[in-house]
Short mmCIF file of N, CA and C in Angstrom, two decimals:
data_model
loop_
_atom_site.label_atom_id
_atom_site.label_comp_id
_atom_site.label_asym_id
_atom_site.label_seq_id
_atom_site.Cartn_x
_atom_site.Cartn_y
_atom_site.Cartn_z
N MET A 1038 -98.73 -202.74 -31.38
CA MET A 1038 -99.28 -201.51 -31.28
C MET A 1038 -99.51 -200.33 -31.46
N THR A 1039 -100.75 -200.29 -31.73
CA THR A 1039 -100.69 -198.16 -31.93
C THR A 1039 -101.42 -197.63 -30.66
N GLU A 1040 -101.09 -196.21 -30.55
CA GLU A 1040 -101.61 -195.77 -29.40
C GLU A 1040 -102.92 -195.17 -29.38
N SER A 1041 -103.94 -195.41 -29.64
CA SER A 1041 -105.56 -194.58 -29.40
C SER A 1041 -105.36 -192.85 -29.31
N PRO A 1042 -105.34 -192.28 -30.39
CA PRO A 1042 -105.50 -191.40 -30.19
C PRO A 1042 -106.53 -190.44 -28.57
N ASP A 1043 -105.49 -189.52 -28.15
CA ASP A 1043 -106.66 -188.90 -27.31
C ASP A 1043 -107.46 -188.04 -27.85
N PRO A 1044 -108.41 -188.46 -26.97
CA PRO A 1044 -110.69 -188.18 -27.98
C PRO A 1044 -110.73 -186.89 -27.82
N ASN A 1045 -110.13 -185.16 -27.00
CA ASN A 1045 -109.73 -184.23 -27.82
C ASN A 1045 -109.69 -184.75 -29.77
N MET A 1046 -108.24 -184.83 -29.79
CA MET A 1046 -107.35 -185.04 -31.24
C MET A 1046 -108.72 -185.48 -31.85
N ARG A 1047 -109.57 -186.87 -31.16
CA ARG A 1047 -110.26 -187.21 -32.24
C ARG A 1047 -111.11 -187.13 -32.69
N ARG A 1048 -112.03 -186.32 -31.54
CA ARG A 1048 -112.76 -185.13 -32.05
C ARG A 1048 -112.90 -184.90 -33.08
N LEU A 1049 -111.89 -183.96 -32.74
CA LEU A 1049 -111.03 -182.41 -33.62
C LEU A 1049 -111.20 -182.77 -34.99
N MET A 1050 -110.32 -184.99 -34.84
CA MET A 1050 -109.90 -184.73 -36.63
C MET A 1050 -111.85 -185.06 -37.12
N GLU A 1051 -112.62 -185.57 -36.44
CA GLU A 1051 -113.33 -186.49 -37.06
C GLU A 1051 -114.55 -185.46 -37.60
N ALA A 1052 -114.94 -183.98 -35.99
CA ALA A 1052 -115.24 -182.82 -36.71
C ALA A 1052 -115.48 -182.13 -38.30
N ALA A 1053 -115.99 -182.09 -39.13
CA ALA A 1053 -116.38 -181.10 -40.23
C ALA A 1053 -116.09 -179.78 -39.70
N GLU A 1054 -116.91 -179.23 -38.68
CA GLU A 1054 -116.47 -177.94 -38.03
C GLU A 1054 -116.49 -177.77 -37.12
N PRO A 1055 -115.76 -178.16 -36.30
CA PRO A 1055 -115.39 -178.77 -35.27
C PRO A 1055 -115.35 -177.16 -34.13
N ASP A 1056 -116.29 -177.06 -32.45
CA ASP A 1056 -116.57 -176.51 -32.21
C ASP A 1056 -115.42 -175.41 -31.55
N PHE A 1057 -115.42 -174.75 -31.04
CA PHE A 1057 -114.15 -173.62 -30.71
C PHE A 1057 -113.76 -174.34 -29.33
N THR A 1058 -114.91 -175.08 -28.00
CA THR A 1058 -114.20 -175.44 -27.39
C THR A 1058 -113.63 -176.96 -27.42
N VAL A 1059 -113.35 -177.27 -28.18
CA VAL A 1059 -112.43 -179.00 -28.70
C VAL A 1059 -111.98 -178.47 -29.32
N VAL A 1060 -111.61 -177.03 -30.26
CA VAL A 1060 -110.05 -177.15 -30.67
C VAL A 1060 -109.34 -176.72 -29.73
N MET A 1061 -109.86 -175.62 -28.73
CA MET A 1061 -108.99 -174.94 -26.86
C MET A 1061 -108.19 -176.22 -26.72
N SER A 1062 -109.30 -177.09 -26.17
CA SER A 1062 -108.92 -178.48 -25.40
C SER A 1062 -107.94 -179.50 -26.30
N CYS A 1063 -107.96 -179.27 -26.97
CA CYS A 1063 -107.21 -180.28 -28.29
C CYS A 1063 -105.98 -180.03 -28.17
N VAL A 1064 -105.54 -178.49 -28.44
CA VAL A 1064 -105.13 -178.02 -28.68
C VAL A 1064 -103.79 -177.57 -27.62
N PHE A 1065 -104.31 -176.95 -26.50
CA PHE A 1065 -103.97 -176.67 -24.80
C PHE A 1065 -104.01 -178.18 -24.01
N GLY A 1066 -104.29 -179.28 -24.71
CA GLY A 1066 -104.76 -180.00 -24.07
C GLY A 1066 -105.76 -180.22 -22.58
N VAL A 1067 -106.19 -179.82 -22.46
CA VAL A 1067 -107.30 -179.55 -21.52
C VAL A 1067 -108.52 -180.07 -21.45
N ASN A 1068 -109.24 -179.85 -20.49
CA ASN A 1068 -110.65 -180.64 -20.60
C ASN A 1068 -111.73 -179.66 -20.51
N GLU A 1069 -112.89 -179.81 -21.56
CA GLU A 1069 -114.04 -178.95 -22.24
C GLU A 1069 -114.15 -178.22 -21.00
N HIS A 1070 -114.26 -178.44 -19.32
CA HIS A 1070 -114.68 -177.35 -18.81
C HIS A 1070 -113.36 -176.34 -18.31
N VAL A 1071 -112.19 -176.46 -18.79
CA VAL A 1071 -111.23 -175.61 -18.86
C VAL A 1071 -111.41 -175.08 -20.40
N THR A 1072 -112.13 -175.38 -21.52
CA THR A 1072 -112.39 -174.01 -22.43
C THR A 1072 -114.12 -173.74 -21.42
N ARG A 1073 -114.76 -173.89 -21.48
CA ARG A 1073 -115.46 -173.20 -21.15
C ARG A 1073 -115.60 -172.10 -19.86
N THR A 1074 -114.96 -172.11 -19.58
CA THR A 1074 -114.87 -171.40 -18.48
C THR A 1074 -113.98 -169.95 -18.67
N TYR A 1075 -113.03 -170.24 -19.43
CA TYR A 1075 -112.47 -168.99 -20.58
C TYR A 1075 -113.31 -168.21 -20.87
N VAL A 1076 -114.77 -169.15 -22.25
CA VAL A 1076 -115.13 -168.86 -21.99
C VAL A 1076 -116.39 -167.69 -21.95
N ARG A 1077 -116.72 -168.64 -20.44
CA ARG A 1077 -116.96 -167.50 -19.43
C ARG A 1077 -116.48 -166.28 -19.26
N LEU A 1078 -114.91 -166.38 -18.52
CA LEU A 1078 -114.46 -165.23 -18.41
C LEU A 1078 -114.50 -164.21 -19.23
N LEU A 1079 -114.87 -164.20 -20.63
CA LEU A 1079 -115.00 -163.49 -21.83
C LEU A 1079 -116.39 -162.88 -21.70
N ASP A 1080 -117.18 -163.51 -21.33
CA ASP A 1080 -118.96 -162.59 -20.96
C ASP A 1080 -118.32 -162.27 -19.78
N GLN A 1081 -117.60 -162.49 -18.54
CA GLN A 1081 -118.26 -162.16 -17.58
C GLN A 1081 -116.84 -161.43 -17.18
N PRO A 1082 -115.96 -160.86 -17.37
CA PRO A 1082 -114.50 -159.93 -16.67
C PRO A 1082 -114.79 -159.71 -15.70
N GLY A 1083 -113.74 -160.45 -14.79
CA GLY A 1083 -113.71 -159.85 -12.86
C GLY A 1083 -114.95 -160.51 -12.23
N SER A 1084 -115.30 -161.80 -12.95
CA SER A 1084 -115.61 -162.85 -11.61
C SER A 1084 -114.71 -163.21 -10.59
N THR A 1085 -115.67 -164.25 -9.96
CA THR A 1085 -114.63 -164.64 -8.74
C THR A 1085 -115.01 -165.96 -8.81
N VAL A 1086 -114.25 -166.97 -7.99
CA VAL A 1086 -114.73 -168.25 -8.30
C VAL A 1086 -115.32 -168.30 -7.85
N GLU A 1087 -116.19 -167.51 -6.85
CA GLU A 1087 -118.53 -168.29 -6.75
C GLU A 1087 -119.18 -168.06 -7.37
N GLU A 1088 -118.68 -166.39 -8.24
CA GLU A 1088 -120.03 -166.14 -9.75
C GLU A 1088 -119.53 -167.15 -10.35
N LEU A 1089 -117.96 -167.39 -11.04
CA LEU A 1089 -117.90 -168.38 -11.70
C LEU A 1089 -118.95 -169.59 -11.83
N ALA A 1090 -118.33 -170.31 -9.95
CA ALA A 1090 -118.67 -171.38 -9.64
C ALA A 1090 -120.58 -171.46 -10.50
N ASP A 1091 -121.12 -170.14 -9.75
CA ASP A 1091 -122.85 -170.43 -10.26
C ASP A 1091 -123.08 -170.34 -11.41
N ALA A 1092 -121.95 -169.38 -12.23
CA ALA A 1092 -122.72 -169.35 -13.40
C ALA A 1092 -122.19 -170.69 -14.49
N LEU A 1093 -121.49 -171.44 -14.40
CA LEU A 1093 -121.09 -172.81 -14.70
C LEU A 1093 -121.63 -173.71 -14.24
N ASP A 1094 -122.08 -173.54 -12.99
CA ASP A 1094 -123.23 -174.47 -12.12
C ASP A 1094 -121.71 -175.90 -11.55
N ARG A 1095 -121.17 -176.05 -11.01
CA ARG A 1095 -119.81 -176.31 -11.22
C ARG A 1095 -119.85 -176.67 -9.36
N ASP A 1096 -118.72 -177.16 -9.11
CA ASP A 1096 -117.93 -177.15 -7.67
C ASP A 1096 -117.03 -175.65 -7.94
N ARG A 1097 -117.05 -175.55 -6.47
CA ARG A 1097 -115.57 -174.26 -5.91
C ARG A 1097 -114.93 -174.74 -6.86
N SER A 1098 -114.16 -176.41 -6.14
CA SER A 1098 -112.43 -176.89 -6.84
C SER A 1098 -112.55 -176.78 -7.97
N ASN A 1099 -113.87 -177.36 -8.40
CA ASN A 1099 -113.44 -177.74 -9.71
C ASN A 1099 -113.54 -176.14 -10.78
N VAL A 1100 -113.55 -174.81 -10.66
CA VAL A 1100 -113.62 -173.74 -11.10
C VAL A 1100 -111.92 -173.49 -10.41
N ASN A 1101 -112.03 -174.13 -9.02
CA ASN A 1101 -110.47 -173.21 -9.32
C ASN A 1101 -109.18 -174.07 -9.84
N ARG A 1102 -109.84 -175.38 -9.54
CA ARG A 1102 -108.88 -175.59 -10.66
C ARG A 1102 -109.09 -175.18 -12.05
N ALA A 1103 -109.63 -175.18 -12.59
CA ALA A 1103 -109.99 -174.43 -13.88
C ALA A 1103 -109.31 -173.37 -14.25
N LEU A 1104 -109.30 -172.71 -13.29
CA LEU A 1104 -108.40 -171.48 -13.10
C LEU A 1104 -107.33 -171.24 -13.32
N THR A 1105 -107.03 -172.30 -12.34
CA THR A 1105 -105.56 -171.98 -12.22
C THR A 1105 -104.93 -172.98 -13.12
N THR A 1106 -105.49 -173.42 -14.27
CA THR A 1106 -105.10 -174.62 -15.54
C THR A 1106 -104.79 -173.42 -16.79
N LEU A 1107 -106.06 -172.27 -16.65
CA LEU A 1107 -105.56 -171.15 -17.62
C LEU A 1107 -104.70 -170.44 -16.97
N LEU A 1108 -104.51 -170.42 -15.96
CA LEU A 1108 -103.80 -169.26 -15.47
C LEU A 1108 -102.52 -169.81 -16.23
N ASP A 1109 -101.82 -170.23 -15.39
CA ASP A 1109 -100.89 -171.78 -16.07
C ASP A 1109 -100.79 -171.65 -17.87
N LEU A 1110 -101.82 -171.61 -18.10
CA LEU A 1110 -101.50 -170.52 -19.87
C LEU A 1110 -101.52 -170.51 -20.08
N GLY A 1111 -101.03 -168.67 -19.16
CA GLY A 1111 -101.56 -167.63 -19.91
C GLY A 1111 -102.39 -166.94 -20.51
N LEU A 1112 -104.17 -167.64 -20.47
CA LEU A 1112 -105.08 -167.71 -20.75
C LEU A 1112 -105.96 -166.47 -20.04
N ALA A 1113 -105.62 -166.39 -18.82
CA ALA A 1113 -106.70 -165.39 -17.82
C ALA A 1113 -105.60 -165.50 -17.11
N THR A 1114 -105.67 -164.14 -16.22
CA THR A 1114 -105.35 -163.20 -15.38
C THR A 1114 -106.28 -162.99 -13.63
N ARG A 1115 -105.71 -162.73 -12.69
CA ARG A 1115 -106.49 -162.72 -11.51
C ARG A 1115 -105.48 -161.11 -11.30
N GLU A 1116 -106.58 -160.09 -10.49
CA GLU A 1116 -106.08 -159.29 -9.55
C GLU A 1116 -107.18 -159.99 -8.58
N ARG A 1117 -105.80 -159.34 -7.36
CA ARG A 1117 -106.84 -158.99 -5.57
C ARG A 1117 -107.14 -158.22 -5.65
N ARG A 1118 -109.13 -157.79 -4.84
CA ARG A 1118 -109.29 -156.75 -4.46
C ARG A 1118 -109.97 -157.34 -3.39
N LEU A 1119 -109.50 -155.39 -2.53
CA LEU A 1119 -110.42 -155.81 -1.09
C LEU A 1119 -111.05 -155.70 -0.42
N LEU A 1120 -111.89 -155.62 -0.03
CA LEU A 1120 -113.14 -156.40 0.35
C LEU A 1120 -113.50 -155.60 1.40
N ASP A 1121 -114.72 -154.37 1.26
CA ASP A 1121 -114.95 -153.40 2.44
C ASP A 1121 -115.03 -154.15 3.82
N SER A 1122 -115.02 -155.26 4.52
CA SER A 1122 -115.24 -156.07 5.29
C SER A 1122 -113.95 -155.99 6.07
N GLY A 1123 -113.14 -156.28 4.88
CA GLY A 1123 -111.75 -157.27 5.27
C GLY A 1123 -111.17 -157.82 4.22
N GLY A 1124 -110.25 -158.58 4.07
CA GLY A 1124 -109.49 -159.71 3.28
C GLY A 1124 -109.75 -159.12 2.06
N TYR A 1125 -109.69 -160.03 1.33
CA TYR A 1125 -109.78 -159.82 -0.14
C TYR A 1125 -109.96 -161.17 -0.56
N VAL A 1126 -110.55 -160.53 -2.36
CA VAL A 1126 -110.97 -162.10 -3.22
C VAL A 1126 -110.08 -161.74 -4.38
N TYR A 1127 -110.39 -162.85 -5.33
CA TYR A 1127 -109.29 -162.86 -6.78
C TYR A 1127 -110.66 -162.61 -7.50
N GLN A 1128 -110.18 -161.51 -8.19
CA GLN A 1128 -111.06 -161.45 -9.97
C GLN A 1128 -110.32 -161.67 -11.37
N TYR A 1129 -111.32 -162.60 -11.67
CA TYR A 1129 -110.40 -163.73 -13.01
C TYR A 1129 -110.88 -162.89 -14.57
N MET A 1130 -109.66 -162.40 -14.88
CA MET A 1130 -110.26 -161.99 -16.16
C MET A 1130 -109.35 -163.21 -17.75
N ALA A 1131 -110.30 -162.80 -18.72
CA ALA A 1131 -109.86 -163.76 -19.85
C ALA A 1131 -108.79 -162.95 -20.20
N VAL A 1132 -107.46 -163.45 -21.01
CA VAL A 1132 -107.35 -162.81 -21.85
C VAL A 1132 -107.21 -162.49 -23.31
N PRO A 1133 -107.44 -161.94 -24.10
CA PRO A 1133 -108.99 -161.11 -25.32
C PRO A 1133 -109.00 -162.02 -25.87
N LEU A 1134 -110.06 -162.35 -26.32
CA LEU A 1134 -110.01 -163.26 -28.03
C LEU A 1134 -108.78 -163.35 -28.63
N PRO A 1135 -108.59 -162.38 -29.66
CA PRO A 1135 -108.01 -162.38 -30.25
C PRO A 1135 -106.39 -162.88 -30.24
N GLU A 1136 -105.86 -162.39 -29.11
CA GLU A 1136 -105.11 -163.09 -27.94
C GLU A 1136 -104.81 -164.10 -28.02
N ALA A 1137 -105.90 -165.42 -27.35
CA ALA A 1137 -106.00 -166.53 -27.23
C ALA A 1137 -106.10 -167.32 -28.40
N LYS A 1138 -106.50 -166.33 -29.69
CA LYS A 1138 -106.61 -167.10 -30.77
C LYS A 1138 -104.85 -167.50 -31.95
N GLU A 1139 -104.47 -166.20 -30.64
CA GLU A 1139 -102.86 -166.16 -31.42
C GLU A 1139 -102.14 -167.57 -30.92
N MET A 1140 -102.55 -168.19 -29.62
CA MET A 1140 -101.82 -168.84 -28.81
C MET A 1140 -102.51 -170.16 -29.20
N LEU A 1141 -104.07 -169.76 -29.52
CA LEU A 1141 -104.52 -171.25 -30.65
C LEU A 1141 -103.13 -171.65 -31.68
N LYS A 1142 -103.50 -170.54 -32.56
CA LYS A 1142 -102.57 -170.66 -33.90
C LYS A 1142 -100.95 -171.69 -33.36
N GLU A 1143 -100.58 -170.61 -32.90
CA GLU A 1143 -99.41 -170.86 -32.04
C GLU A 1143 -98.80 -172.09 -31.97
N GLY A 1144 -99.96 -172.75 -31.40
CA GLY A 1144 -99.87 -174.05 -30.48
C GLY A 1144 -99.90 -175.31 -31.61
N LEU A 1145 -100.66 -174.87 -32.64
CA LEU A 1145 -101.30 -175.64 -33.74
C LEU A 1145 -100.39 -175.79 -34.53
N ASP A 1146 -99.94 -174.93 -34.12
CA ASP A 1146 -98.00 -174.82 -35.51
C ASP A 1146 -97.32 -175.52 -35.20
N ALA A 1147 -96.85 -175.66 -33.91
CA ALA A 1147 -95.94 -176.23 -33.06
C ALA A 1147 -95.63 -177.54 -33.07
N TRP A 1148 -97.52 -178.36 -32.83
CA TRP A 1148 -97.77 -179.78 -32.94
C TRP A 1148 -96.99 -180.14 -34.46
N ALA A 1149 -98.27 -179.57 -34.87
CA ALA A 1149 -97.26 -179.49 -36.70
C ALA A 1149 -96.09 -180.46 -37.18
N GLU A 1150 -95.40 -178.65 -37.08
CA GLU A 1150 -94.39 -179.28 -37.19
C GLU A 1150 -93.33 -180.19 -36.64
N GLN A 1151 -93.70 -180.38 -35.37
CA GLN A 1151 -93.19 -181.23 -34.55
C GLN A 1151 -94.17 -182.85 -34.99
N VAL A 1152 -95.27 -183.28 -35.43
CA VAL A 1152 -96.01 -184.19 -36.22
C VAL A 1152 -94.98 -184.52 -37.15
N HIS A 1153 -94.64 -183.73 -38.23
CA HIS A 1153 -94.19 -183.57 -39.49
C HIS A 1153 -92.61 -184.36 -39.25
N GLY A 1154 -92.11 -183.57 -38.19
CA GLY A 1154 -90.64 -183.56 -37.98
C GLY A 1154 -90.76 -185.89 -37.90
N VAL A 1155 -91.59 -185.98 -36.75
CA VAL A 1155 -91.63 -187.39 -36.82
C VAL A 1155 -92.52 -188.44 -38.03
N ILE A 1156 -93.25 -187.55 -39.88
CA ILE A 1156 -92.84 -188.02 -39.87
C ILE A 1156 -91.91 -188.18 -40.94
N GLU A 1157 -91.23 -187.27 -41.36
CA GLU A 1157 -89.98 -187.05 -42.16
C GLU A 1157 -88.88 -188.23 -41.32
N GLU A 1158 -88.57 -189.03 -39.98
CA GLU A 1158 -87.87 -189.57 -38.92
C GLU A 1158 -88.06 -190.12 -39.45
N PHE A 1159 -89.73 -191.13 -39.67
CA PHE A 1159 -90.41 -192.61 -39.71
C PHE A 1159 -89.28 -192.94 -40.82
N GLU A 1160 -88.80 -194.50 -40.42
CA GLU A 1160 -88.15 -194.82 -41.25
C GLU A 1160 -89.13 -196.71 -42.07
N GLU A 1161 -88.55 -197.03 -42.99
CA GLU A 1161 -89.52 -198.44 -43.40
C GLU A 1161 -89.36 -199.55 -42.71
N GLN A 1162 -89.99 -200.37 -41.94
CA GLN A 1162 -89.34 -201.58 -40.88
C GLN A 1162 -89.59 -202.56 -42.19
N PRO A 1163 -87.56 -202.41 -41.84
CA PRO A 1163 -87.29 -203.73 -42.83
C PRO A 1163 -87.63 -205.32 -42.57
#
């Protein structure tokens, strides 16, 4: 029995012209909410979790998880801004699109190399 492909991979393979968010979701293994958060950060650099939650119409916990994923992948950065009233808030920035595209290409190339290796190692069953 063969394993069913990842839904993102299936969408990528079936699409004649895949959307950027589908490609990003597939290559990085993330859901489309994470990619939408990245795209929104490109448009609104320096956003806070609350601002992104409003812009994306998502609750703050979902946005927080998406931002943590983007930070872990190196697709976003954050800076702490002190508030006049005391305390601080984090502001998030997406890495520039050309850098993200390079990361996507590298990830896709690494995956393709791995698949080529699996194909080369495969032997016919008797």
